[in-house]
Amino acid sequence: MSPHSTQAPEANPKKQWSLQDFEIGKPLGKGKFGRVYLAREAKSKYIVALKVIFKEQIEKYRIQHQLRREMEIQTSLRHQNILRLYGWFHDAERIFLILEYAHGGELYGKLRKSGHLSENQAATYISSLTQALAYCHEKHVIHRDIKPENLLLDHEGRLKIADFGWSVQSRSKRHTMCGTLDYLAPEMVENKAHDYAVDNWTLGILCYEFLYGVPPFEAESQSDTFKRIVKVDLIFPSTPHVSAEAKDLILRLLVKDSSKRLSLQKIMEHSWIIKNADPEGICSK
Ligand code: AMP
């Protein structure tokens, strides 16, 4: 790719963006509510990802409020492991989100291609996620929909949390049922009040999935997955080989009583993270 400007489109926060400000490149992917294109801000040549969402879809699914919330939350967050939303604009039919470009694409693709990740890779991603979530929790944001499809990689292999569609800004315990089945904490499956600790549970699920290639409570049917989650029916296969320290971390996160789950601070101090995670969060292997 040709060299591009380092000046992000946010440099002029008052600017009203429009489609004329961007040169549109190749499609990067397709999501539930629209397509994402590689794009370049015409003046600065800054490379971004432009997400196009059709207003009709938003209205059909009645997610105007959710999208607005996602956009407001994501614009306010500044962390090296959280995908930046630089701004947005709209025309008669579409809404355009100006997003940080994640050159490495979905972590999900990498996981599916290699079957499972090495302990170094897994620990680096868990450490990056933990730091990003600690930052979110400080700002009273619970993500609640952390899953490999929502994790992107930049050109250096650094993890970026994307998609704040289900996140919520809150100081109190929440009651709404949401999220994706395999990653749901027991208190969410049982529709009980939940708080920040749901994200800690998800870190345990992801750590398992990174190392074994499948989420721990996968089952034939939704109701079987629900049952396995509620029972914390956790089985460690004998292959591939995973260290006892990695299993220890998973066991301390997948705890039914949310108040007993390892805190984000304690995850960062866990010996498996200390030994295996890249301190810069860079993971190109
Ligand atoms: P989404 O609608 O957010 O699910 O995005 C659809 C797909 O587009 C994702 O699965 C990614 O493969 C790709 N994509 C989304 N956002 C970006 C981005 N900021 N940089 C690179 N690829 C992206």
Coordinates of N, CA and C in Angstrom, one line a residue, residues 110-282:
K110 N -8.1 -15.7 11.4 CA -6.8 -16.2 11.8 C -6.9 -17.5 12.7
L111 N -7.9 -17.4 13.6 CA -8.2 -18.6 14.5 C -8.7 -19.8 13.7
R112 N -9.6 -19.5 12.7 CA -10.1 -20.6 11.9 C -9.1 -21.2 11.0
K113 N -8.2 -20.4 10.5 CA -7.2 -20.8 9.6 C -6.1 -21.7 10.3
S114 N -5.7 -21.3 11.5 CA -4.7 -22.1 12.2 C -5.3 -23.1 13.2
G115 N -6.6 -23.2 13.3 CA -7.2 -24.1 14.2 C -7.2 -23.6 15.6
H116 N -6.0 -23.3 16.1 CA -5.9 -22.7 17.5 C -4.7 -21.8 17.5
L117 N -4.5 -21.0 18.5 CA -3.4 -20.1 18.6 C -2.3 -20.7 19.5
S118 N -1.1 -20.1 19.4 CA 0.0 -20.5 20.3 C -0.3 -19.8 21.7
E119 N 0.4 -20.3 22.7 CA 0.2 -19.7 24.0 C 0.6 -18.2 24.0
N120 N 1.7 -17.9 23.2 CA 2.2 -16.5 23.1 C 1.1 -15.6 22.5
Q121 N 0.5 -16.1 21.4 CA -0.5 -15.3 20.7 C -1.7 -15.2 21.7
A122 N -2.2 -16.3 22.2 CA -3.4 -16.2 23.1 C -3.2 -15.3 24.3
A123 N -2.0 -15.4 24.9 CA -1.7 -14.6 26.1 C -1.6 -13.1 25.7
T124 N -1.0 -12.8 24.5 CA -0.9 -11.4 24.1 C -2.3 -10.8 23.8
Y125 N -3.2 -11.6 23.2 CA -4.5 -11.1 22.9 C -5.3 -10.9 24.2
I126 N -5.2 -11.9 25.1 CA -6.0 -11.8 26.4 C -5.5 -10.6 27.2
S127 N -4.2 -10.4 27.2 CA -3.6 -9.2 27.9 C -4.1 -7.9 27.2
S128 N -4.1 -7.8 25.9 CA -4.6 -6.6 25.2 C -6.1 -6.4 25.5
L129 N -6.8 -7.5 25.5 CA -8.3 -7.3 25.8 C -8.5 -6.9 27.2
T130 N -7.7 -7.5 28.1 CA -7.9 -7.1 29.5 C -7.6 -5.6 29.8
Q131 N -6.6 -5.1 29.1 CA -6.2 -3.7 29.3 C -7.3 -2.8 28.7
A132 N -7.8 -3.2 27.5 CA -8.9 -2.4 26.9 C -10.2 -2.5 27.7
L133 N -10.5 -3.6 28.3 CA -11.7 -3.7 29.1 C -11.6 -3.0 30.4
A134 N -10.3 -3.0 31.0 CA -10.1 -2.2 32.2 C -10.4 -0.7 31.9
Y135 N -9.9 -0.3 30.8 CA -10.2 1.1 30.4 C -11.7 1.4 30.2
C136 N -12.4 0.4 29.5 CA -13.8 0.6 29.3 C -14.6 0.6 30.7
H137 N -14.2 -0.3 31.6 CA -14.9 -0.4 32.9 C -14.7 0.9 33.7
E138 N -13.5 1.5 33.6 CA -13.2 2.7 34.2 C -14.2 3.8 33.8
K139 N -14.5 3.7 32.5 CA -15.5 4.7 31.9 C -16.9 4.2 32.0
H140 N -17.1 3.2 32.8 CA -18.5 2.6 33.0 C -19.1 2.1 31.8
V141 N -18.3 1.5 30.9 CA -18.8 0.8 29.7 C -18.6 -0.7 29.8
I142 N -19.6 -1.4 29.7 CA -19.5 -2.9 29.7 C -19.7 -3.3 28.2
H143 N -18.8 -4.1 27.6 CA -19.0 -4.4 26.2 C -20.1 -5.4 25.9
R144 N -20.1 -6.5 26.6 CA -21.1 -7.6 26.6 C -21.1 -8.4 25.3
D145 N -20.4 -8.0 24.3 CA -20.5 -8.7 23.0 C -19.1 -9.0 22.5
I146 N -18.1 -9.3 23.4 CA -16.8 -9.6 22.9 C -16.8 -11.0 22.4
K147 N -16.4 -11.2 21.1 CA -16.3 -12.5 20.5 C -15.4 -12.3 19.3
P148 N -14.8 -13.4 18.8 CA -13.7 -13.3 17.8 C -14.1 -12.5 16.6
E149 N -15.4 -12.5 16.2 CA -15.8 -11.7 15.0 C -15.7 -10.2 15.3
N150 N -15.8 -9.8 16.6 CA -15.7 -8.4 16.9 C -14.3 -8.0 17.2
L151 N -13.3 -8.8 17.0 CA -11.9 -8.5 17.3 C -11.2 -8.4 16.0
L152 N -10.6 -7.2 15.7 CA -9.9 -7.0 14.5 C -8.4 -6.9 14.8
L153 N -7.5 -7.0 13.8 CA -6.1 -6.8 13.9 C -5.6 -5.7 13.1
D154 N -4.7 -4.9 13.6 CA -4.1 -3.8 12.7 C -2.9 -4.4 12.0
H155 N -2.2 -3.5 11.3 CA -1.1 -4.0 10.4 C 0.1 -4.6 11.2
E156 N 0.2 -4.3 12.5 CA 1.2 -4.9 13.3 C 0.8 -6.2 14.0
G157 N -0.5 -6.5 13.8 CA -1.0 -7.7 14.5 C -1.6 -7.3 15.9
R158 N -1.8 -6.0 16.2 CA -2.3 -5.6 17.5 C -3.8 -5.7 17.4
L159 N -4.4 -6.2 18.5 CA -5.8 -6.5 18.6 C -6.6 -5.2 18.8
K160 N -7.7 -5.1 18.1 CA -8.6 -3.9 18.3 C -10.1 -4.4 18.5
I161 N -10.7 -4.0 19.6 CA -12.1 -4.3 19.8 C -12.9 -3.4 18.9
A162 N -13.8 -4.0 18.1 CA -14.7 -3.3 17.3 C -16.1 -3.5 17.7
D163 N -17.1 -2.8 17.1 CA -18.5 -3.1 17.3 C -19.0 -3.0 18.7
F164 N -19.4 -1.8 19.0 CA -19.9 -1.5 20.4 C -21.5 -1.6 20.4
G165 N -22.0 -2.4 19.4 CA -23.4 -2.5 19.3 C -24.2 -2.9 20.5
W166 N -23.6 -3.7 21.3 CA -24.4 -4.2 22.5 C -23.8 -3.6 23.8
S167 N -22.8 -2.7 23.7 CA -22.2 -2.2 24.9 C -23.2 -1.2 25.6
V168 N -22.9 -1.0 26.8 CA -23.8 -0.2 27.5 C -23.1 0.7 28.6
Q169 N -23.5 1.9 28.7 CA -22.8 2.7 29.7 C -23.7 2.8 30.9
S170 N -23.1 2.3 32.0 CA -24.0 2.1 33.2 C -23.2 2.0 34.5
R171 N -23.8 2.5 35.5 CA -23.2 2.3 36.8 C -24.0 1.3 37.6
S172 N -25.1 0.8 37.1 CA -25.9 -0.1 37.9 C -25.9 -1.5 37.3
K173 N -26.5 -2.4 38.0 CA -26.6 -3.8 37.4 C -27.6 -3.8 36.3
R174 N -27.4 -4.5 35.2 CA -28.3 -4.5 34.1 C -29.2 -5.8 34.1
H175 N -30.3 -5.6 33.4 CA -31.2 -6.8 33.3 C -31.5 -7.3 31.9
T176 N -31.0 -6.5 30.9 CA -31.4 -6.9 29.5 C -30.7 -8.1 29.1
M177 N -31.4 -8.9 28.3 CA -30.8 -10.2 27.8 C -30.2 -9.8 26.4
C178 N -28.9 -10.1 26.3 CA -28.3 -9.8 25.0 C -26.9 -10.5 24.9
G179 N -26.3 -10.4 23.8 CA -25.0 -11.0 23.6 C -25.1 -12.3 22.7
T180 N -24.0 -13.0 22.5 CA -24.0 -14.1 21.6 C -23.9 -15.4 22.5
L181 N -24.7 -16.4 22.3 CA -24.8 -17.6 23.1 C -23.6 -18.1 23.8
D182 N -22.6 -18.6 22.9 CA -21.4 -19.3 23.5 C -20.6 -18.4 24.5
Y183 N -20.8 -17.1 24.3 CA -19.9 -16.2 25.1 C -20.7 -15.6 26.3
L184 N -21.9 -16.1 26.5 CA -22.8 -15.5 27.6 C -22.4 -16.1 28.9
A185 N -22.3 -15.2 29.9 CA -22.1 -15.6 31.3 C -23.3 -16.2 31.9
P186 N -23.2 -17.1 32.9 CA -24.4 -17.8 33.5 C -25.4 -16.8 33.9
E187 N -25.0 -15.7 34.5 CA -26.0 -14.7 35.0 C -26.8 -14.1 33.9
M188 N -26.3 -14.1 32.7 CA -27.0 -13.5 31.5 C -27.9 -14.6 31.0
V189 N -27.4 -15.9 30.9 CA -28.3 -17.0 30.4 C -29.5 -17.1 31.3
E190 N -29.3 -16.9 32.6 CA -30.4 -17.1 33.6 C -31.2 -15.8 33.7
N191 N -30.8 -14.8 32.9 CA -31.5 -13.5 32.9 C -31.5 -12.8 34.2
K192 N -30.4 -12.9 34.9 CA -30.3 -12.3 36.2 C -29.6 -11.0 36.0
A193 N -29.5 -10.2 37.1 CA -28.8 -8.9 37.0 C -27.3 -9.2 36.7
H194 N -26.7 -8.4 35.9 CA -25.3 -8.6 35.7 C -24.5 -7.3 35.6
D195 N -23.2 -7.4 35.8 CA -22.4 -6.2 35.8 C -21.1 -6.4 35.0
Y196 N -20.1 -5.7 35.4 CA -18.8 -5.7 34.6 C -18.2 -7.1 34.5
A197 N -18.5 -8.0 35.5 CA -17.9 -9.3 35.6 C -18.3 -10.2 34.4
V198 N -19.3 -9.8 33.6 CA -19.7 -10.6 32.4 C -18.5 -10.5 31.4
D199 N -17.9 -9.4 31.3 CA -16.7 -9.3 30.4 C -15.5 -10.2 30.9
N200 N -15.4 -10.4 32.2 CA -14.3 -11.2 32.8 C -14.6 -12.7 32.4
W201 N -15.9 -13.1 32.5 CA -16.3 -14.4 32.1 C -15.9 -14.6 30.6
T202 N -16.2 -13.6 29.8 CA -16.0 -13.8 28.3 C -14.5 -13.9 28.1
L203 N -13.6 -13.3 28.9 CA -12.2 -13.4 28.7 C -11.8 -14.9 28.9
G204 N -12.4 -15.6 29.8 CA -12.2 -17.0 30.1 C -12.6 -17.8 28.9
I205 N -13.8 -17.5 28.3 CA -14.3 -18.2 27.1 C -13.3 -18.0 26.0
L206 N -12.9 -16.8 25.8 CA -12.0 -16.5 24.6 C -10.6 -17.2 24.8
C207 N -10.1 -17.2 26.0 CA -8.8 -17.8 26.3 C -8.9 -19.3 25.9
Y208 N -10.0 -19.9 26.3 CA -10.2 -21.3 26.0 C -10.3 -21.5 24.4
E209 N -11.1 -20.7 23.8 CA -11.3 -20.8 22.3 C -10.0 -20.5 21.6
F210 N -9.2 -19.5 22.0 CA -7.9 -19.3 21.4 C -7.0 -20.5 21.4
L211 N -7.0 -21.2 22.6 CA -6.1 -22.3 22.8 C -6.6 -23.7 22.2
Y212 N -7.9 -23.8 22.2 CA -8.5 -25.1 21.8 C -9.2 -25.0 20.4
G213 N -9.5 -23.8 20.0 CA -10.1 -23.6 18.7 C -11.6 -23.6 18.7
V214 N -12.2 -24.0 19.8 CA -13.7 -24.0 19.9 C -14.1 -23.4 21.3
P215 N -15.2 -22.7 21.4 CA -15.6 -22.3 22.7 C -16.0 -23.4 23.6
P216 N -15.8 -23.3 24.9 CA -15.9 -24.4 25.9 C -17.3 -25.1 26.0
F217 N -18.3 -24.3 25.8 CA -19.7 -24.9 26.1 C -20.5 -25.1 24.8
E218 N -19.7 -25.3 23.7 CA -20.4 -25.5 22.4 C -21.2 -26.8 22.5
A219 N -22.4 -26.8 21.9 CA -23.3 -28.0 22.0 C -24.1 -28.0 20.7
E220 N -24.8 -29.1 20.5 CA -25.7 -29.3 19.3 C -26.8 -28.3 19.3
S221 N -27.4 -28.0 20.4 CA -28.5 -27.1 20.4 C -28.3 -25.9 21.4
Q222 N -29.0 -24.9 21.2 CA -29.0 -23.7 22.1 C -29.2 -24.1 23.5
S223 N -30.3 -24.9 23.7 CA -30.6 -25.2 25.1 C -29.6 -26.1 25.8
D224 N -28.8 -26.9 25.0 CA -27.7 -27.7 25.6 C -26.6 -26.7 26.0
T225 N -26.3 -25.7 25.1 CA -25.3 -24.8 25.5 C -25.6 -24.0 26.7
F226 N -26.9 -23.6 26.8 CA -27.4 -22.9 28.0 C -27.1 -23.8 29.3
K227 N -27.5 -25.1 29.1 CA -27.3 -26.0 30.3 C -25.9 -26.1 30.7
R228 N -25.0 -26.3 29.7 CA -23.6 -26.4 30.0 C -23.0 -25.2 30.6
I229 N -23.5 -24.0 30.2 CA -23.0 -22.7 30.8 C -23.4 -22.6 32.2
V230 N -24.7 -22.9 32.5 CA -25.2 -22.8 33.9 C -24.5 -23.7 34.8
K231 N -24.2 -25.0 34.3 CA -23.5 -26.0 35.1 C -22.0 -25.7 35.2
V232 N -21.5 -24.8 34.4 CA -20.1 -24.6 34.1 C -19.4 -26.0 33.8
D233 N -20.0 -26.6 32.8 CA -19.6 -27.9 32.4 C -18.3 -27.8 31.6
L234 N -17.2 -27.6 32.3 CA -15.9 -27.3 31.6 C -15.0 -28.5 31.4
I235 N -14.7 -28.9 30.2 CA -13.8 -30.0 29.9 C -12.6 -29.6 29.2
F236 N -11.4 -30.0 29.7 CA -10.2 -29.6 28.9 C -9.8 -30.9 28.1
P237 N -9.8 -30.8 26.8 CA -9.4 -31.9 26.0 C -7.9 -32.2 26.2
S238 N -7.5 -33.4 26.0 CA -6.0 -33.7 26.2 C -5.2 -33.2 25.1
T239 N -5.7 -33.0 23.9 CA -5.0 -32.4 22.8 C -5.7 -31.2 22.3
P240 N -5.1 -30.1 21.8 CA -3.6 -29.9 21.8 C -3.1 -29.7 23.2
H241 N -1.8 -29.8 23.4 CA -1.2 -29.5 24.7 C -1.4 -28.1 25.1
V242 N -1.9 -27.9 26.2 CA -2.1 -26.5 26.8 C -1.5 -26.6 28.2
S243 N -0.7 -25.5 28.5 CA 0.0 -25.6 29.8 C -1.0 -25.5 31.0
A244 N -0.5 -26.0 32.1 CA -1.3 -26.0 33.4 C -1.6 -24.6 33.8
E245 N -0.7 -23.6 33.5 CA -0.9 -22.2 33.9 C -2.1 -21.6 33.1
A246 N -2.2 -22.0 31.8 CA -3.3 -21.4 31.0 C -4.6 -22.0 31.5
K247 N -4.6 -23.3 31.8 CA -5.9 -23.8 32.4 C -6.2 -23.2 33.7
D248 N -5.2 -22.9 34.5 CA -5.5 -22.2 35.8 C -6.2 -20.9 35.6
L249 N -5.7 -20.1 34.6 CA -6.3 -18.8 34.4 C -7.8 -19.0 33.9
I250 N -8.0 -20.0 33.0 CA -9.4 -20.2 32.5 C -10.3 -20.6 33.7
L251 N -9.8 -21.5 34.5 CA -10.6 -22.0 35.7 C -10.9 -20.8 36.7
R252 N -10.1 -19.9 36.7 CA -10.3 -18.7 37.7 C -11.2 -17.7 37.0
L253 N -11.5 -17.8 35.7 CA -12.4 -16.8 35.1 C -13.8 -17.4 34.9
L254 N -13.8 -18.7 34.5 CA -15.1 -19.4 34.3 C -15.6 -19.9 35.7
V255 N -16.0 -18.9 36.5 CA -16.5 -19.2 37.8 C -17.9 -18.7 37.9
K256 N -18.8 -19.5 38.3 CA -20.3 -19.2 38.3 C -20.6 -17.9 39.1
D257 N -20.0 -17.9 40.3 CA -20.2 -16.7 41.2 C -19.4 -15.5 40.6
S258 N -20.1 -14.5 40.1 CA -19.4 -13.5 39.3 C -18.4 -12.7 40.2
S259 N -18.7 -12.7 41.6 CA -17.9 -11.9 42.5 C -16.6 -12.6 42.7
K260 N -16.5 -13.9 42.4 CA -15.3 -14.7 42.7 C -14.4 -14.8 41.4
R261 N -14.8 -14.2 40.3 CA -14.0 -14.3 39.1 C -12.7 -13.4 39.3
L262 N -11.6 -13.9 38.7 CA -10.4 -13.1 38.7 C -10.6 -11.7 38.2
S263 N -10.1 -10.7 38.9 CA -10.3 -9.3 38.5 C -9.4 -9.0 37.3
L264 N -9.6 -7.9 36.6 CA -8.8 -7.6 35.4 C -7.3 -7.4 35.9
Q265 N -7.2 -6.7 37.0 CA -5.9 -6.4 37.6 C -5.1 -7.8 37.8
K266 N -5.8 -8.7 38.4 CA -5.2 -10.0 38.7 C -4.9 -10.8 37.5
I267 N -5.7 -10.6 36.4 CA -5.4 -11.3 35.1 C -4.0 -10.8 34.7
M268 N -3.8 -9.5 34.7 CA -2.5 -9.0 34.3 C -1.3 -9.5 35.1
E269 N -1.6 -9.8 36.3 CA -0.5 -10.3 37.2 C -0.4 -11.8 37.2
H270 N -1.3 -12.5 36.4 CA -1.2 -14.0 36.4 C 0.0 -14.5 35.7
S271 N 0.6 -15.5 36.2 CA 1.9 -16.0 35.7 C 1.9 -16.4 34.3
W272 N 0.8 -16.9 33.8 CA 0.7 -17.3 32.4 C 0.8 -16.1 31.5
I273 N 0.1 -15.0 31.9 CA 0.2 -13.7 31.1 C 1.6 -13.1 31.2
I274 N 2.2 -13.1 32.4 CA 3.5 -12.5 32.6 C 4.5 -13.3 31.7
K275 N 4.4 -14.6 31.6 CA 5.4 -15.4 30.9 C 5.2 -15.4 29.4
N276 N 3.9 -15.2 28.9 CA 3.7 -15.4 27.5 C 3.3 -14.2 26.7
A277 N 2.7 -13.2 27.4 CA 2.2 -12.0 26.6 C 3.3 -11.1 26.2
D278 N 3.2 -10.6 24.9 CA 4.1 -9.6 24.4 C 3.7 -8.2 25.1
P279 N 4.6 -7.5 25.8 CA 4.2 -6.3 26.5 C 3.7 -5.2 25.6
E280 N 4.1 -5.3 24.3 CA 3.6 -4.2 23.4 C 2.3 -4.6 22.7
G281 N 1.8 -5.8 23.0 CA 0.6 -6.3 22.4 C 0.7 -6.6 20.9
I282 N 1.9 -6.8 20.4 CA 2.2 -7.0 19.0 C 2.4 -8.5 18.8

